[in-house]
């Protein structure tokens, strides 16, 4: 496997050598307990929260099936972070402490591959949700004919395939892997900004048209209700998107500095903390679903009611 060289006090070190070295152990001894405890907590919250959301989405029938599929796909990626990536990250830190370098190397490689795959699927799915909201606005009555469950399933499968193939470049060329990550992130960001900008402009234009025809009460009576409901759906998706940006942005900044400035121990610690922030997004998303999506909130309440009722 090709490895990228990083500098540390003018000595050449690879990324994997630094992450599995005695020098690194001495430097992270003070923070490893905190990171390990945080890993356990976030793993539990991500697992419980996203399991509950998946059950609620299964029971919820009022959401448009393609939209529900996208939210379900996002919840699955977050669930995988909780039940796969976080335990592997814990195994990595345990191997570092116990100086089991072979285990350390392979667990760090596995965490890198899985985290890259799941983060890419999450970004692509969040972007698809913003495009879905734009199509619902632009297509009107044709939306349900164009955006079908079958087509959405194909797109979701494509996201997983593309993410797995792109993340696999980590095993043979780290430079290509970096470029692939930057391209996916940039495309998702540009697409999302364009979609929400178009939504904002279109809603403003429609509001002006409604105000110009305010005298026609009967024909336009249903429009404000539809627009209000649509705005809620857009704001719900926007909150999910903004939370992802807040969680991903620090990591992307640190990640962008790494190839140019060299991987120092302080930068490596910053890299680990920002990765933790990225994974924190998996625990925050279920809270956002319950807070911003009324149908999901009601389904979650009903599910919890049934759980506690059965336990009694």
Tab-separated table of C-alpha atoms in Angstrom:
chain	number	residue	atom	x	y	z
A	1	UNK	CA	0.000	0.000	0.000
A	2	UNK	CA	1.272	3.459	-0.870
A	3	UNK	CA	1.735	5.709	2.155
A	4	UNK	CA	2.062	9.457	2.248
A	5	UNK	CA	5.086	10.889	4.035
A	6	UNK	CA	4.555	13.487	6.748
A	7	UNK	CA	7.200	15.390	8.694
A	8	UNK	CA	7.631	15.490	12.433
A	9	UNK	CA	10.593	17.506	13.726
A	10	UNK	CA	12.253	17.129	10.328
A	11	UNK	CA	12.072	13.319	10.521
A	12	UNK	CA	10.084	11.562	7.837
A	13	UNK	CA	7.139	9.623	9.252
A	14	UNK	CA	4.170	8.096	7.540
A	15	UNK	CA	0.639	8.640	8.752
A	16	UNK	CA	0.340	5.031	9.959
A	17	UNK	CA	3.752	5.085	11.658
A	18	UNK	CA	2.775	8.129	13.677
A	19	UNK	CA	-0.600	6.700	14.682
A	20	UNK	CA	1.012	3.464	15.896
A	21	UNK	CA	4.214	4.577	17.600
A	22	UNK	CA	5.585	4.804	21.129
A	23	UNK	CA	6.198	8.518	20.603
A	24	UNK	CA	2.525	8.975	19.892
A	25	UNK	CA	1.542	7.054	23.048
A	26	UNK	CA	3.513	9.459	25.247
A	27	UNK	CA	1.885	12.445	23.579
A	28	UNK	CA	-1.714	11.250	23.831
A	29	UNK	CA	-1.553	9.646	27.261
A	30	UNK	CA	-3.433	12.558	28.809
A	31	UNK	CA	-6.303	12.559	26.318
A	32	UNK	CA	-6.736	8.888	25.442
A	33	UNK	CA	-8.983	8.225	28.475
A	34	UNK	CA	-11.235	11.138	27.529
A	35	UNK	CA	-11.449	10.066	23.872
A	36	UNK	CA	-12.121	6.439	24.836
A	37	UNK	CA	-14.914	7.423	27.228
A	38	UNK	CA	-16.388	9.738	24.607
A	39	UNK	CA	-16.234	6.928	22.060
A	40	UNK	CA	-18.280	4.661	24.325
A	41	UNK	CA	-20.878	7.341	25.067
A	42	UNK	CA	-21.332	8.411	21.433
A	43	UNK	CA	-21.473	4.798	20.278
A	44	UNK	CA	-24.371	4.110	22.642
A	45	UNK	CA	-26.269	7.298	21.788
A	46	UNK	CA	-25.807	6.816	18.031
A	47	UNK	CA	-26.994	3.211	18.262
A	48	UNK	CA	-30.052	3.912	20.414
A	49	UNK	CA	-31.037	7.136	18.663
A	50	UNK	CA	-30.799	5.859	15.098
A	51	UNK	CA	-32.415	2.514	15.934
A	52	UNK	CA	-35.368	4.430	17.330
A	53	UNK	CA	-35.506	6.644	14.222
A	54	UNK	CA	-35.460	3.632	11.888
A	55	UNK	CA	-38.323	2.029	13.801
A	56	UNK	CA	-40.254	5.313	13.708
A	57	UNK	CA	-39.667	5.746	9.965
A	58	UNK	CA	-40.862	2.200	9.371
A	59	UNK	CA	-44.122	2.960	11.161
A	60	UNK	CA	-44.597	6.424	9.656
A	61	UNK	CA	-46.807	6.380	6.542
A	62	UNK	CA	-47.533	10.062	5.855
A	63	UNK	CA	-44.044	10.911	4.567
A	64	UNK	CA	-43.458	10.562	0.822
A	65	UNK	CA	-41.729	7.131	0.388
A	66	UNK	CA	-38.689	8.440	-1.580
A	67	UNK	CA	-38.101	11.177	1.008
A	68	UNK	CA	-38.493	8.639	3.806
A	69	UNK	CA	-35.993	6.354	2.074
A	70	UNK	CA	-33.376	9.130	2.006
A	71	UNK	CA	-33.841	9.828	5.722
A	72	UNK	CA	-33.700	6.087	6.384
A	73	UNK	CA	-30.454	5.808	4.403
A	74	UNK	CA	-29.000	8.659	6.453
A	75	UNK	CA	-30.060	6.959	9.679
A	76	UNK	CA	-28.468	3.680	8.544
A	77	UNK	CA	-25.104	5.371	7.984
A	78	UNK	CA	-25.333	6.980	11.419
A	79	UNK	CA	-26.271	3.625	12.955
A	80	UNK	CA	-23.258	1.968	11.305
A	81	UNK	CA	-21.030	4.658	12.811
A	82	UNK	CA	-22.371	3.768	16.247
A	83	UNK	CA	-22.159	-0.031	15.997
A	84	UNK	CA	-19.083	-0.447	13.775
A	85	UNK	CA	-16.806	2.604	13.556
A	86	UNK	CA	-16.901	3.660	17.218
A	87	UNK	CA	-16.098	0.142	18.551
A	88	UNK	CA	-13.253	-0.119	16.031
A	89	UNK	CA	-11.970	3.273	17.154
A	90	UNK	CA	-12.048	1.967	20.726
A	91	UNK	CA	-10.092	-1.100	19.625
A	92	UNK	CA	-7.545	1.182	17.980
A	93	UNK	CA	-6.967	3.194	21.165
A	94	UNK	CA	-6.739	-0.006	23.209
A	95	UNK	CA	-4.102	-1.396	20.841
A	96	UNK	CA	-2.119	1.854	21.097
A	97	UNK	CA	-2.129	1.713	24.891
A	98	UNK	CA	-1.172	-1.985	24.920
A	99	UNK	CA	1.505	-1.432	22.215
A	100	UNK	CA	0.011	-4.060	19.916
A	101	UNK	CA	1.277	-2.470	16.718
A	102	UNK	CA	-0.123	-4.997	14.242
A	103	UNK	CA	-3.625	-4.614	15.667
A	104	UNK	CA	-3.126	-0.850	15.785
A	105	UNK	CA	-2.212	-0.670	12.112
A	106	UNK	CA	-5.124	-2.742	10.829
A	107	UNK	CA	-7.735	-1.156	13.102
A	108	UNK	CA	-6.632	2.357	12.092
A	109	UNK	CA	-6.835	1.312	8.448
A	110	UNK	CA	-10.300	-0.210	8.967
A	111	UNK	CA	-11.534	2.897	10.785
A	112	UNK	CA	-10.219	5.091	7.978
A	113	UNK	CA	-11.923	3.059	5.255
A	114	UNK	CA	-15.268	2.660	7.029
A	115	UNK	CA	-15.382	6.253	8.240
A	116	UNK	CA	-14.597	7.543	4.751
A	117	UNK	CA	-17.303	5.335	3.223
A	118	UNK	CA	-20.014	6.222	5.736
A	119	UNK	CA	-19.196	9.938	5.731
A	120	UNK	CA	-19.352	10.005	1.932
A	121	UNK	CA	-22.744	8.245	1.918
A	122	UNK	CA	-23.983	10.663	4.575
A	123	UNK	CA	-22.858	13.722	2.606
A	124	UNK	CA	-24.315	12.418	-0.654
A	125	UNK	CA	-27.620	11.524	1.006
A	126	UNK	CA	-27.906	14.933	2.691
A	127	UNK	CA	-27.282	16.535	-0.684
A	128	UNK	CA	-29.940	14.318	-2.275
A	129	UNK	CA	-32.429	15.467	0.381
A	130	UNK	CA	-31.829	19.103	-0.604
A	131	UNK	CA	-32.279	18.241	-4.295
A	132	UNK	CA	-35.439	16.298	-3.418
A	133	UNK	CA	-36.891	19.389	-1.727
A	134	UNK	CA	-36.025	21.486	-4.794
A	135	UNK	CA	-37.702	19.018	-7.165
A	136	UNK	CA	-40.817	18.993	-4.975
A	137	UNK	CA	-41.030	22.752	-5.448
A	138	UNK	CA	-40.230	22.922	-9.154
A	139	UNK	CA	-42.168	19.891	-10.413
A	140	UNK	CA	-45.371	20.462	-8.459
A	141	UNK	CA	-47.938	17.782	-9.309
A	142	UNK	CA	-45.370	15.940	-11.477
A	143	UNK	CA	-43.091	15.422	-8.454
A	144	UNK	CA	-44.583	12.060	-7.429
A	145	UNK	CA	-44.363	10.789	-11.003
A	146	UNK	CA	-40.721	11.785	-11.468
A	147	UNK	CA	-39.334	11.088	-7.979
A	148	UNK	CA	-40.341	7.471	-7.486
A	149	UNK	CA	-39.271	4.958	-4.855
A	150	UNK	CA	-37.546	2.772	-7.469
A	151	UNK	CA	-35.416	5.632	-8.787
A	152	UNK	CA	-34.544	6.751	-5.278
A	153	UNK	CA	-33.465	3.189	-4.384
A	154	UNK	CA	-31.156	3.139	-7.424
A	155	UNK	CA	-29.660	6.491	-6.402
A	156	UNK	CA	-29.152	5.347	-2.803
A	157	UNK	CA	-27.455	2.150	-4.003
A	158	UNK	CA	-25.261	4.280	-6.265
A	159	UNK	CA	-24.192	6.382	-3.285
A	160	UNK	CA	-23.023	3.269	-1.424
A	161	UNK	CA	-21.233	1.851	-4.467
A	162	UNK	CA	-19.469	5.132	-5.260
A	163	UNK	CA	-18.453	5.624	-1.627
A	164	UNK	CA	-17.056	2.102	-1.245
A	165	UNK	CA	-15.082	2.330	-4.492
A	166	UNK	CA	-13.762	5.803	-3.673
A	167	UNK	CA	-12.799	4.868	-0.117
A	168	UNK	CA	-10.974	1.760	-1.338
A	169	UNK	CA	-8.338	4.057	-2.892
A	170	UNK	CA	-7.064	4.437	0.673
A	171	UNK	CA	-5.494	0.966	0.358
A	172	UNK	CA	-3.323	1.729	-2.659
A	173	UNK	CA	-2.907	5.495	-3.172
A	174	UNK	CA	-3.390	8.019	-0.394
A	175	UNK	CA	-3.083	11.022	-2.756
A	176	UNK	CA	-5.945	9.793	-4.939
A	177	UNK	CA	-7.989	9.140	-1.812
A	178	UNK	CA	-7.458	12.724	-0.684
A	179	UNK	CA	-8.477	14.127	-4.077
A	180	UNK	CA	-11.559	11.910	-4.189
A	181	UNK	CA	-12.686	13.137	-0.763
A	182	UNK	CA	-12.190	16.771	-1.713
A	183	UNK	CA	-14.090	16.354	-4.983
A	184	UNK	CA	-17.077	14.661	-3.296
A	185	UNK	CA	-17.173	17.243	-0.502
A	186	UNK	CA	-16.921	20.181	-2.926
A	187	UNK	CA	-19.614	18.809	-5.252
A	188	UNK	CA	-21.978	18.147	-2.336
A	189	UNK	CA	-21.416	21.616	-0.915
A	190	UNK	CA	-21.940	23.394	-4.255
A	191	UNK	CA	-25.042	21.335	-5.060
A	192	UNK	CA	-26.589	21.920	-1.643
A	193	UNK	CA	-25.951	25.677	-1.687
A	194	UNK	CA	-27.357	25.924	-5.216
A	195	UNK	CA	-30.457	23.912	-4.289
A	196	UNK	CA	-31.335	25.957	-1.208
A	197	UNK	CA	-30.585	29.224	-3.012
A	198	UNK	CA	-32.949	28.231	-5.811
A	199	UNK	CA	-35.582	27.200	-3.254
A	200	UNK	CA	-35.292	30.538	-1.473
A	201	UNK	CA	-35.573	32.542	-4.699
A	202	UNK	CA	-38.529	30.493	-5.953
A	203	UNK	CA	-40.419	30.788	-2.664
A	204	UNK	CA	-39.859	34.531	-2.633
A	205	UNK	CA	-41.083	34.796	-6.224
A	206	UNK	CA	-44.186	32.728	-5.435
A	207	UNK	CA	-44.916	34.841	-2.367
A	208	UNK	CA	-44.824	37.991	-4.479
A	209	UNK	CA	-47.214	36.423	-6.996
A	210	UNK	CA	-49.633	35.448	-4.229
A	211	UNK	CA	-49.554	38.972	-2.802
A	212	UNK	CA	-50.247	40.415	-6.255
A	213	UNK	CA	-53.372	38.229	-6.541
A	214	UNK	CA	-54.456	38.535	-2.918
A	215	UNK	CA	-57.887	39.736	-4.040
A	216	UNK	CA	-58.617	36.291	-5.480
A	217	UNK	CA	-59.309	34.631	-2.142
A	218	UNK	CA	-60.884	31.368	-3.254
A	219	UNK	CA	-58.326	30.251	-5.904
A	220	UNK	CA	-55.371	31.031	-3.680
A	221	UNK	CA	-56.780	29.858	-0.383
A	222	UNK	CA	-54.870	26.535	-0.440
A	223	UNK	CA	-51.557	28.049	-1.546
A	224	UNK	CA	-50.423	29.518	1.817
A	225	UNK	CA	-51.123	26.198	3.544
A	226	UNK	CA	-49.092	24.227	0.985
A	227	UNK	CA	-46.242	26.735	1.086
A	228	UNK	CA	-46.196	26.703	4.890
A	229	UNK	CA	-46.003	22.916	4.955
A	230	UNK	CA	-43.290	22.922	2.314
A	231	UNK	CA	-41.276	25.518	4.252
A	232	UNK	CA	-41.299	23.249	7.297
A	233	UNK	CA	-39.962	20.351	5.219
A	234	UNK	CA	-37.247	22.577	3.757
A	235	UNK	CA	-36.232	23.956	7.151
A	236	UNK	CA	-36.060	20.417	8.558
A	237	UNK	CA	-33.695	19.344	5.766
A	238	UNK	CA	-31.726	22.578	6.129
A	239	UNK	CA	-31.147	21.987	9.847
A	240	UNK	CA	-29.774	18.517	9.099
A	241	UNK	CA	-27.526	20.000	6.412
A	242	UNK	CA	-26.254	22.852	8.599
A	243	UNK	CA	-25.475	20.466	11.453
A	244	UNK	CA	-23.456	18.328	9.051
A	245	UNK	CA	-21.510	21.386	7.876
A	246	UNK	CA	-20.723	22.437	11.458
A	247	UNK	CA	-19.521	18.919	12.309
A	248	UNK	CA	-17.578	18.347	9.091
A	249	UNK	CA	-15.972	21.766	8.562
A	250	UNK	CA	-13.290	21.586	11.327
A	251	UNK	CA	-12.194	18.147	10.096
A	252	UNK	CA	-11.968	19.342	6.483
A	253	UNK	CA	-9.829	22.307	7.564
A	254	UNK	CA	-7.420	20.121	9.562
A	255	UNK	CA	-7.447	17.481	6.834
A	256	UNK	CA	-6.582	20.091	4.195
A	257	UNK	CA	-3.636	21.384	6.264
A	258	UNK	CA	-2.132	17.911	6.739
A	259	UNK	CA	-0.557	17.268	3.299
A	260	UNK	CA	0.897	20.784	3.072
A	261	UNK	CA	2.205	21.436	6.580
A	262	UNK	CA	3.211	17.918	7.558
A	263	UNK	CA	1.683	15.709	10.228
A	264	UNK	CA	2.927	16.968	13.583
A	265	UNK	CA	1.722	15.419	16.816
A	266	UNK	CA	-0.385	18.483	17.648
A	267	UNK	CA	-2.005	18.374	14.206
A	268	UNK	CA	-2.621	14.662	14.614
A	269	UNK	CA	-4.433	15.257	17.903
A	270	UNK	CA	-6.479	18.003	16.251
A	271	UNK	CA	-7.274	15.521	13.478
A	272	UNK	CA	-8.578	12.991	16.024
A	273	UNK	CA	-10.714	15.540	17.853
A	274	UNK	CA	-12.275	16.794	14.599
A	275	UNK	CA	-12.961	13.191	13.552
A	276	UNK	CA	-14.812	12.784	16.855
A	277	UNK	CA	-16.836	15.889	15.942
A	278	UNK	CA	-17.714	14.320	12.592
A	279	UNK	CA	-18.942	11.165	14.319
A	280	UNK	CA	-20.872	13.300	16.818
A	281	UNK	CA	-23.127	14.171	13.883
A	282	UNK	CA	-24.445	10.589	13.983
A	283	UNK	CA	-25.779	11.183	17.500
A	284	UNK	CA	-27.190	14.638	16.713
A	285	UNK	CA	-29.214	13.677	13.637
A	286	UNK	CA	-31.837	11.624	15.557
A	287	UNK	CA	-32.432	14.618	17.825
A	288	UNK	CA	-32.917	16.837	14.777
A	289	UNK	CA	-35.407	14.400	13.240
A	290	UNK	CA	-37.483	14.423	16.428
A	291	UNK	CA	-37.226	18.178	16.808
A	292	UNK	CA	-37.904	19.293	13.246
A	293	UNK	CA	-39.988	16.549	11.598
A	294	UNK	CA	-43.399	16.363	13.244
A	295	UNK	CA	-44.329	12.989	11.703
A	296	UNK	CA	-41.132	11.388	12.965
A	297	UNK	CA	-41.565	12.971	16.385
A	298	UNK	CA	-45.047	11.521	16.730
A	299	UNK	CA	-43.870	8.089	15.605
A	300	UNK	CA	-40.974	8.175	18.079
A	301	UNK	CA	-43.337	9.109	20.911
A	302	UNK	CA	-45.643	6.254	19.980
A	303	UNK	CA	-42.728	3.816	19.794
A	304	UNK	CA	-41.396	4.874	23.203
A	305	UNK	CA	-44.891	4.638	24.630
A	306	UNK	CA	-45.204	1.064	23.373
A	307	UNK	CA	-41.753	0.127	24.683
A	308	UNK	CA	-42.409	1.430	28.191
A	309	UNK	CA	-45.950	0.059	28.197
A	310	UNK	CA	-44.707	-3.439	27.255
A	311	UNK	CA	-41.901	-3.249	29.819
A	312	UNK	CA	-44.445	-2.492	32.518
